[in-house]
């Protein structure tokens, strides 16, 4: 049996991993040069507790079902995850009423441990919070995760279990025969399938349209500031303001790697490729964050970025078989809490796939040699986080590449970068190395390590350094060899001289 999954964000990768438990030929197709190159790389990285959405919505059920599975999942996939808790902060009695409604909704959804904190309890947890804060809804089960490491972990595991990940492979059309999707046409050839799963994120409406299904995704941009780790302990929990109709509001939170993150705002835009940040938008992010924590620093920002929510008018996820063609499942509008919901969504799709094959007299069987765990690649920063730096010596003694630090900000060694290049879903760009190792994600933003990473990529892949890119396509970093440039400059000067003479 052959299944094609379109889009290697967290949803496509989670589905690929879940389906790789079965004896199926799985292809995960991604138009970008790496997995997690869409919305799954640019979000708040929160595993929500699940008190926001109504229990009757897919958002509500998928989030609540997934949340408790994250500890085991992240242990299996070797993905950093921490249950740091979340606080929705109220400033007056009107807010308190709304917090009580949220708590009741959460309890109806089956979330345990929700509490309304008074001022004293709140300040004990968050000494730096706005002194005017009065109450908070505390959810101990909320967590923080590295969203791209989760996606890579899922995809790596799927490959270890036999799935194929085809990068730089864009689905341009569906092959349809007698009302049934039988494959896909891509920029790199055609592929046949018994079933196609559309998890193309922002572009899932475009893919659905290839089968005649009508959805309209509106991109809603959220901008962020990320701060240096020296500010990482300004807050302990994920702090939310009172939400509005439009969004959950601007948050202040630590990242799982110990940075401080503020954002996102929410602005509807037209262009699905517009990942720019604006001074106006980032100003609003600051204003919002300072309402929660007035001492949010003005300096120490190491980068700013934006992500695009894939919103549907229903404001819920759509997960279902195509209304027009057989053998196609559409996942559309997987906006927040899509990351938090990924495990349950993958499970739901697996049930739908099983049912589909049963209905069509085709049977899929569970493998008995499924590999649940990913191997544990050595990461110096994890030894630091666990106060086990002295044990790193053992790692270096086995392989001296781990003894040479390439990224000074995040303490990433040559060995870790080489591992990233040879993982099941291999890193082929500077950004792909960053997402697997953290090299270049620190204070200097690749100023020191960038050229060194480029060199390692060039050596390991045996390609010309001029061919190494930041993120694929036309993002080459080097223009020409310096000697060639000097010769070119001299030639150009000579030519100018000639021209001048001829004038
Ligand atoms: C600002 C913001 C904050 C958020 N915060 C949170 C949060 O804290 N917690 C939470 O739970 N959720 C959060 N979310 C939501 C979460 O990020 C998304 O639900 C999730 O990442 C969606 O994953 P996906 O796989 O559906 O989409 P994507 O990650 O976008 O993946 C889709 C993939 O499909 C590929 N693709 C598209 N078209 C084609 C094609 N034709 N051929 C091949 N490949 C194709 C794309 O390149 C992309 O890689 C947030 C979202 C945003 C924007």
PDB file of N, CA and C and ligand atoms in Angstrom, residues 6-12 29-32 34-48 169-172 199-203 207 210 220-224 264-265 307-310 317 334-341, ligand 1:
ATOM      1  N   UNK A   6       1.429  15.202   1.870  1.00  0.00           N
ATOM      2  CA  UNK A   6       1.933  16.461   1.283  1.00  0.00           C
ATOM      3  C   UNK A   6       2.169  17.466   2.406  1.00  0.00           C
ATOM      4  N   UNK A   7       3.456  17.851   2.602  1.00  0.00           N
ATOM      5  CA  UNK A   7       3.780  18.868   3.607  1.00  0.00           C
ATOM      6  C   UNK A   7       4.406  18.270   4.841  1.00  0.00           C
ATOM      7  N   UNK A   8       5.688  18.635   5.086  1.00  0.00           N
ATOM      8  CA  UNK A   8       6.405  18.084   6.246  1.00  0.00           C
ATOM      9  C   UNK A   8       6.541  19.113   7.355  1.00  0.00           C
ATOM     10  N   UNK A   9       5.388  19.665   7.769  1.00  0.00           N
ATOM     11  CA  UNK A   9       5.351  20.427   9.017  1.00  0.00           C
ATOM     12  C   UNK A   9       5.135  19.443  10.147  1.00  0.00           C
ATOM     13  N   UNK A  10       4.796  19.962  11.323  1.00  0.00           N
ATOM     14  CA  UNK A  10       4.637  19.056  12.464  1.00  0.00           C
ATOM     15  C   UNK A  10       3.484  18.074  12.223  1.00  0.00           C
ATOM     16  N   UNK A  11       2.455  18.523  11.471  1.00  0.00           N
ATOM     17  CA  UNK A  11       1.298  17.643  11.260  1.00  0.00           C
ATOM     18  C   UNK A  11       1.659  16.505  10.293  1.00  0.00           C
ATOM     19  N   UNK A  12       2.255  16.851   9.140  1.00  0.00           N
ATOM     20  CA  UNK A  12       2.636  15.809   8.176  1.00  0.00           C
ATOM     21  C   UNK A  12       3.649  14.847   8.770  1.00  0.00           C
ATOM     22  N   UNK A  29       6.232  14.386   1.245  1.00  0.00           N
ATOM     23  CA  UNK A  29       6.770  15.321   0.248  1.00  0.00           C
ATOM     24  C   UNK A  29       6.780  16.739   0.798  1.00  0.00           C
ATOM     25  N   UNK A  30       7.907  17.422   0.648  1.00  0.00           N
ATOM     26  CA  UNK A  30       8.042  18.778   1.179  1.00  0.00           C
ATOM     27  C   UNK A  30       8.690  19.669   0.125  1.00  0.00           C
ATOM     28  N   UNK A  31       8.058  20.817  -0.127  1.00  0.00           N
ATOM     29  CA  UNK A  31       8.580  21.692  -1.188  1.00  0.00           C
ATOM     30  C   UNK A  31       9.868  22.416  -0.770  1.00  0.00           C
ATOM     31  N   UNK A  32      10.074  22.567   0.520  1.00  0.00           N
ATOM     32  CA  UNK A  32      11.250  23.300   0.999  1.00  0.00           C
ATOM     33  C   UNK A  32      12.447  22.362   1.175  1.00  0.00           C
ATOM     34  N   UNK A  34      14.001  21.541   3.793  1.00  0.00           N
ATOM     35  CA  UNK A  34      14.054  20.859   5.082  1.00  0.00           C
ATOM     36  C   UNK A  34      12.634  20.659   5.585  1.00  0.00           C
ATOM     37  N   UNK A  35      12.474  19.762   6.541  1.00  0.00           N
ATOM     38  CA  UNK A  35      11.182  19.652   7.221  1.00  0.00           C
ATOM     39  C   UNK A  35      11.086  20.836   8.188  1.00  0.00           C
ATOM     40  N   UNK A  36       9.898  21.105   8.701  1.00  0.00           N
ATOM     41  CA  UNK A  36       9.692  22.229   9.649  1.00  0.00           C
ATOM     42  C   UNK A  36      10.139  23.562   9.078  1.00  0.00           C
ATOM     43  N   UNK A  37       9.884  23.786   7.821  1.00  0.00           N
ATOM     44  CA  UNK A  37      10.311  25.040   7.202  1.00  0.00           C
ATOM     45  C   UNK A  37       9.124  25.987   7.008  1.00  0.00           C
ATOM     46  N   UNK A  38       7.928  25.576   7.460  1.00  0.00           N
ATOM     47  CA  UNK A  38       6.743  26.441   7.351  1.00  0.00           C
ATOM     48  C   UNK A  38       6.364  26.979   8.722  1.00  0.00           C
ATOM     49  N   UNK A  39       5.068  26.979   9.021  1.00  0.00           N
ATOM     50  CA  UNK A  39       4.586  27.534  10.301  1.00  0.00           C
ATOM     51  C   UNK A  39       5.179  26.787  11.493  1.00  0.00           C
ATOM     52  N   UNK A  40       5.528  25.534  11.299  1.00  0.00           N
ATOM     53  CA  UNK A  40       6.045  24.748  12.425  1.00  0.00           C
ATOM     54  C   UNK A  40       7.405  25.222  12.929  1.00  0.00           C
ATOM     55  N   UNK A  41       8.029  26.148  12.223  1.00  0.00           N
ATOM     56  CA  UNK A  41       9.306  26.650  12.751  1.00  0.00           C
ATOM     57  C   UNK A  41       9.139  28.005  13.447  1.00  0.00           C
ATOM     58  N   UNK A  42       8.007  28.669  13.249  1.00  0.00           N
ATOM     59  CA  UNK A  42       7.874  30.035  13.772  1.00  0.00           C
ATOM     60  C   UNK A  42       6.567  30.188  14.527  1.00  0.00           C
ATOM     61  N   UNK A  43       6.578  29.772  15.778  1.00  0.00           N
ATOM     62  CA  UNK A  43       5.380  29.904  16.624  1.00  0.00           C
ATOM     63  C   UNK A  43       5.829  30.053  18.071  1.00  0.00           C
ATOM     64  N   UNK A  44       4.881  30.007  19.009  1.00  0.00           N
ATOM     65  CA  UNK A  44       5.250  30.260  20.414  1.00  0.00           C
ATOM     66  C   UNK A  44       5.842  29.026  21.090  1.00  0.00           C
ATOM     67  N   UNK A  45       5.672  27.861  20.497  1.00  0.00           N
ATOM     68  CA  UNK A  45       6.265  26.643  21.072  1.00  0.00           C
ATOM     69  C   UNK A  45       5.599  26.203  22.375  1.00  0.00           C
ATOM     70  N   UNK A  46       4.302  26.497  22.490  1.00  0.00           N
ATOM     71  CA  UNK A  46       3.598  26.136  23.730  1.00  0.00           C
ATOM     72  C   UNK A  46       2.787  24.861  23.507  1.00  0.00           C
ATOM     73  N   UNK A  47       2.868  23.943  24.451  1.00  0.00           N
ATOM     74  CA  UNK A  47       1.930  22.829  24.469  1.00  0.00           C
ATOM     75  C   UNK A  47       0.831  23.272  25.434  1.00  0.00           C
ATOM     76  N   UNK A  48      -0.264  23.724  24.832  1.00  0.00           N
ATOM     77  CA  UNK A  48      -1.332  24.315  25.632  1.00  0.00           C
ATOM     78  C   UNK A  48      -2.017  23.269  26.508  1.00  0.00           C
ATOM     79  N   UNK A 169      10.530  18.988  -3.017  1.00  0.00           N
ATOM     80  CA  UNK A 169       9.572  18.301  -3.898  1.00  0.00           C
ATOM     81  C   UNK A 169       8.196  18.932  -3.719  1.00  0.00           C
ATOM     82  N   UNK A 170       7.812  19.728  -4.696  1.00  0.00           N
ATOM     83  CA  UNK A 170       6.554  20.470  -4.581  1.00  0.00           C
ATOM     84  C   UNK A 170       5.444  19.788  -5.369  1.00  0.00           C
ATOM     85  N   UNK A 171       4.337  19.532  -4.716  1.00  0.00           N
ATOM     86  CA  UNK A 171       3.190  18.951  -5.421  1.00  0.00           C
ATOM     87  C   UNK A 171       2.532  20.057  -6.239  1.00  0.00           C
ATOM     88  N   UNK A 172       2.494  19.828  -7.553  1.00  0.00           N
ATOM     89  CA  UNK A 172       1.935  20.845  -8.457  1.00  0.00           C
ATOM     90  C   UNK A 172       0.507  20.516  -8.862  1.00  0.00           C
ATOM     91  N   UNK A 199      -1.516  17.795   4.071  1.00  0.00           N
ATOM     92  CA  UNK A 199      -1.216  18.533   5.306  1.00  0.00           C
ATOM     93  C   UNK A 199      -0.255  19.669   4.937  1.00  0.00           C
ATOM     94  N   UNK A 200      -0.673  20.443   3.931  1.00  0.00           N
ATOM     95  CA  UNK A 200       0.218  21.458   3.356  1.00  0.00           C
ATOM     96  C   UNK A 200       0.111  22.816   4.054  1.00  0.00           C
ATOM     97  N   UNK A 201      -0.395  22.835   5.273  1.00  0.00           N
ATOM     98  CA  UNK A 201      -0.389  24.057   6.089  1.00  0.00           C
ATOM     99  C   UNK A 201      -1.101  25.213   5.411  1.00  0.00           C
ATOM    100  N   UNK A 202      -0.396  26.322   5.261  1.00  0.00           N
ATOM    101  CA  UNK A 202      -0.967  27.532   4.653  1.00  0.00           C
ATOM    102  C   UNK A 202      -1.488  27.264   3.245  1.00  0.00           C
ATOM    103  N   UNK A 203      -0.902  26.252   2.581  1.00  0.00           N
ATOM    104  CA  UNK A 203      -1.259  25.959   1.189  1.00  0.00           C
ATOM    105  C   UNK A 203      -2.213  24.766   1.067  1.00  0.00           C
ATOM    106  N   UNK A 207      -3.939  22.904  -2.324  1.00  0.00           N
ATOM    107  CA  UNK A 207      -3.888  21.471  -2.660  1.00  0.00           C
ATOM    108  C   UNK A 207      -5.304  20.899  -2.733  1.00  0.00           C
ATOM    109  N   UNK A 210      -7.064  21.355  -5.925  1.00  0.00           N
ATOM    110  CA  UNK A 210      -6.671  20.463  -7.039  1.00  0.00           C
ATOM    111  C   UNK A 210      -7.671  19.316  -7.176  1.00  0.00           C
ATOM    112  N   UNK A 220      -2.722  34.875   8.961  1.00  0.00           N
ATOM    113  CA  UNK A 220      -2.741  35.879  10.040  1.00  0.00           C
ATOM    114  C   UNK A 220      -1.351  35.886  10.677  1.00  0.00           C
ATOM    115  N   UNK A 221      -0.689  37.028  10.508  1.00  0.00           N
ATOM    116  CA  UNK A 221       0.711  37.089  10.932  1.00  0.00           C
ATOM    117  C   UNK A 221       0.870  37.368  12.430  1.00  0.00           C
ATOM    118  N   UNK A 222       1.862  36.707  13.024  1.00  0.00           N
ATOM    119  CA  UNK A 222       2.229  36.991  14.415  1.00  0.00           C
ATOM    120  C   UNK A 222       3.718  37.274  14.483  1.00  0.00           C
ATOM    121  N   UNK A 223       4.074  38.423  15.085  1.00  0.00           N
ATOM    122  CA  UNK A 223       5.497  38.809  15.168  1.00  0.00           C
ATOM    123  C   UNK A 223       6.036  38.616  16.590  1.00  0.00           C
ATOM    124  N   UNK A 224       7.339  38.363  16.652  1.00  0.00           N
ATOM    125  CA  UNK A 224       7.985  38.070  17.944  1.00  0.00           C
ATOM    126  C   UNK A 224       9.332  38.776  18.073  1.00  0.00           C
ATOM    127  N   UNK A 264       2.876  36.706  20.195  1.00  0.00           N
ATOM    128  CA  UNK A 264       2.789  37.351  18.893  1.00  0.00           C
ATOM    129  C   UNK A 264       1.608  38.331  18.845  1.00  0.00           C
ATOM    130  N   UNK A 265       1.671  39.294  17.909  1.00  0.00           N
ATOM    131  CA  UNK A 265       0.474  40.074  17.591  1.00  0.00           C
ATOM    132  C   UNK A 265      -0.335  39.273  16.564  1.00  0.00           C
ATOM    133  N   UNK A 307       5.475  34.424  12.159  1.00  0.00           N
ATOM    134  CA  UNK A 307       4.874  33.180  11.667  1.00  0.00           C
ATOM    135  C   UNK A 307       3.466  33.483  11.182  1.00  0.00           C
ATOM    136  N   UNK A 308       2.958  32.644  10.280  1.00  0.00           N
ATOM    137  CA  UNK A 308       1.630  32.888   9.715  1.00  0.00           C
ATOM    138  C   UNK A 308       0.642  31.797  10.130  1.00  0.00           C
ATOM    139  N   UNK A 309      -0.450  32.226  10.750  1.00  0.00           N
ATOM    140  CA  UNK A 309      -1.497  31.272  11.135  1.00  0.00           C
ATOM    141  C   UNK A 309      -2.352  30.955   9.898  1.00  0.00           C
ATOM    142  N   UNK A 310      -2.735  29.718   9.759  1.00  0.00           N
ATOM    143  CA  UNK A 310      -3.555  29.302   8.598  1.00  0.00           C
ATOM    144  C   UNK A 310      -5.019  29.272   9.034  1.00  0.00           C
ATOM    145  N   UNK A 317     -10.183  23.468  13.263  1.00  0.00           N
ATOM    146  CA  UNK A 317      -9.476  22.619  12.295  1.00  0.00           C
ATOM    147  C   UNK A 317     -10.518  21.959  11.400  1.00  0.00           C
ATOM    148  N   UNK A 334      -5.178  24.273  10.242  1.00  0.00           N
ATOM    149  CA  UNK A 334      -4.548  23.756  11.476  1.00  0.00           C
ATOM    150  C   UNK A 334      -3.715  24.884  12.087  1.00  0.00           C
ATOM    151  N   UNK A 335      -4.446  25.846  12.639  1.00  0.00           N
ATOM    152  CA  UNK A 335      -3.735  26.942  13.325  1.00  0.00           C
ATOM    153  C   UNK A 335      -3.614  26.583  14.806  1.00  0.00           C
ATOM    154  N   UNK A 336      -3.252  27.513  15.667  1.00  0.00           N
ATOM    155  CA  UNK A 336      -3.066  27.188  17.081  1.00  0.00           C
ATOM    156  C   UNK A 336      -4.365  26.623  17.648  1.00  0.00           C
ATOM    157  N   UNK A 337      -4.348  25.596  18.430  1.00  0.00           N
ATOM    158  CA  UNK A 337      -3.209  24.861  18.984  1.00  0.00           C
ATOM    159  C   UNK A 337      -2.809  23.620  18.162  1.00  0.00           C
ATOM    160  N   UNK A 338      -2.399  23.846  16.913  1.00  0.00           N
ATOM    161  CA  UNK A 338      -2.048  22.723  16.041  1.00  0.00           C
ATOM    162  C   UNK A 338      -0.825  21.960  16.524  1.00  0.00           C
ATOM    163  N   UNK A 339       0.155  22.706  17.013  1.00  0.00           N
ATOM    164  CA  UNK A 339       1.365  22.058  17.526  1.00  0.00           C
ATOM    165  C   UNK A 339       0.998  21.165  18.715  1.00  0.00           C
ATOM    166  N   UNK A 340       0.234  21.729  19.644  1.00  0.00           N
ATOM    167  CA  UNK A 340      -0.169  20.974  20.846  1.00  0.00           C
ATOM    168  C   UNK A 340      -1.004  19.754  20.476  1.00  0.00           C
ATOM    169  N   UNK A 341      -1.698  19.825  19.338  1.00  0.00           N
ATOM    170  CA  UNK A 341      -2.663  18.783  18.973  1.00  0.00           C
ATOM    171  C   UNK A 341      -2.087  17.704  18.063  1.00  0.00           C
TER     172      UNK A 341
HETATM  173  C1  LIG B   1       2.290  33.031  15.412  1.00  0.00           C
HETATM  174  C2  LIG B   1       1.899  31.610  15.699  1.00  0.00           C
HETATM  175  C3  LIG B   1       1.965  31.095  16.996  1.00  0.00           C
HETATM  176  C4  LIG B   1       1.575  29.799  17.257  1.00  0.00           C
HETATM  177  N1  LIG B   1       1.757  29.282  18.511  1.00  0.00           N
HETATM  178  C5  LIG B   1       1.376  28.017  18.774  1.00  0.00           C
HETATM  179  C6  LIG B   1       1.589  27.462  20.058  1.00  0.00           C
HETATM  180  O1  LIG B   1       2.216  28.062  20.913  1.00  0.00           O
HETATM  181  N2  LIG B   1       1.108  26.226  20.296  1.00  0.00           N
HETATM  182  C7  LIG B   1       0.415  25.516  19.360  1.00  0.00           C
HETATM  183  O2  LIG B   1      -0.054  24.433  19.665  1.00  0.00           O
HETATM  184  N3  LIG B   1       0.287  25.980  18.102  1.00  0.00           N
HETATM  185  C8  LIG B   1       0.758  27.207  17.795  1.00  0.00           C
HETATM  186  N4  LIG B   1       0.639  27.705  16.535  1.00  0.00           N
HETATM  187  C9  LIG B   1       0.055  26.847  15.497  1.00  0.00           C
HETATM  188  C10 LIG B   1       1.075  25.846  14.972  1.00  0.00           C
HETATM  189  O3  LIG B   1       2.296  26.474  14.702  1.00  0.00           O
HETATM  190  C11 LIG B   1       0.495  25.214  13.708  1.00  0.00           C
HETATM  191  O4  LIG B   1      -0.764  24.691  14.009  1.00  0.00           O
HETATM  192  C12 LIG B   1       1.362  24.093  13.153  1.00  0.00           C
HETATM  193  O5  LIG B   1       2.709  24.475  13.052  1.00  0.00           O
HETATM  194  C13 LIG B   1       0.824  23.705  11.780  1.00  0.00           C
HETATM  195  O6  LIG B   1       1.622  22.704  11.245  1.00  0.00           O
HETATM  196  P1  LIG B   1       1.381  22.190   9.769  1.00  0.00           P
HETATM  197  O7  LIG B   1       2.207  20.990   9.611  1.00  0.00           O
HETATM  198  O8  LIG B   1      -0.091  22.085   9.521  1.00  0.00           O
HETATM  199  O9  LIG B   1       1.846  23.403   8.842  1.00  0.00           O
HETATM  200  P2  LIG B   1       3.316  23.809   8.344  1.00  0.00           P
HETATM  201  O10 LIG B   1       4.301  23.745   9.419  1.00  0.00           O
HETATM  202  O11 LIG B   1       3.166  25.099   7.629  1.00  0.00           O
HETATM  203  O12 LIG B   1       3.683  22.661   7.319  1.00  0.00           O
HETATM  204  C14 LIG B   1       3.104  22.570   6.038  1.00  0.00           C
HETATM  205  C15 LIG B   1       4.217  22.216   5.072  1.00  0.00           C
HETATM  206  O13 LIG B   1       3.673  21.967   3.793  1.00  0.00           O
HETATM  207  C16 LIG B   1       4.617  22.382   2.824  1.00  0.00           C
HETATM  208  N5  LIG B   1       3.903  22.537   1.547  1.00  0.00           N
HETATM  209  C17 LIG B   1       2.966  23.455   1.241  1.00  0.00           C
HETATM  210  N6  LIG B   1       2.534  23.265  -0.028  1.00  0.00           N
HETATM  211  C18 LIG B   1       3.210  22.199  -0.516  1.00  0.00           C
HETATM  212  C19 LIG B   1       3.206  21.535  -1.773  1.00  0.00           C
HETATM  213  N7  LIG B   1       2.404  21.906  -2.775  1.00  0.00           N
HETATM  214  N8  LIG B   1       4.054  20.487  -1.958  1.00  0.00           N
HETATM  215  C20 LIG B   1       4.878  20.083  -0.947  1.00  0.00           C
HETATM  216  N9  LIG B   1       4.921  20.697   0.245  1.00  0.00           N
HETATM  217  C21 LIG B   1       4.092  21.735   0.474  1.00  0.00           C
HETATM  218  C22 LIG B   1       5.132  23.689   3.412  1.00  0.00           C
HETATM  219  O14 LIG B   1       6.374  24.062   2.846  1.00  0.00           O
HETATM  220  C23 LIG B   1       5.225  23.344   4.883  1.00  0.00           C
HETATM  221  O15 LIG B   1       6.498  22.898   5.270  1.00  0.00           O
HETATM  222  C24 LIG B   1       1.067  28.990  16.217  1.00  0.00           C
HETATM  223  C25 LIG B   1       1.034  29.482  14.910  1.00  0.00           C
HETATM  224  C26 LIG B   1       1.483  30.771  14.648  1.00  0.00           C
HETATM  225  C27 LIG B   1       1.517  31.262  13.251  1.00  0.00           C
END
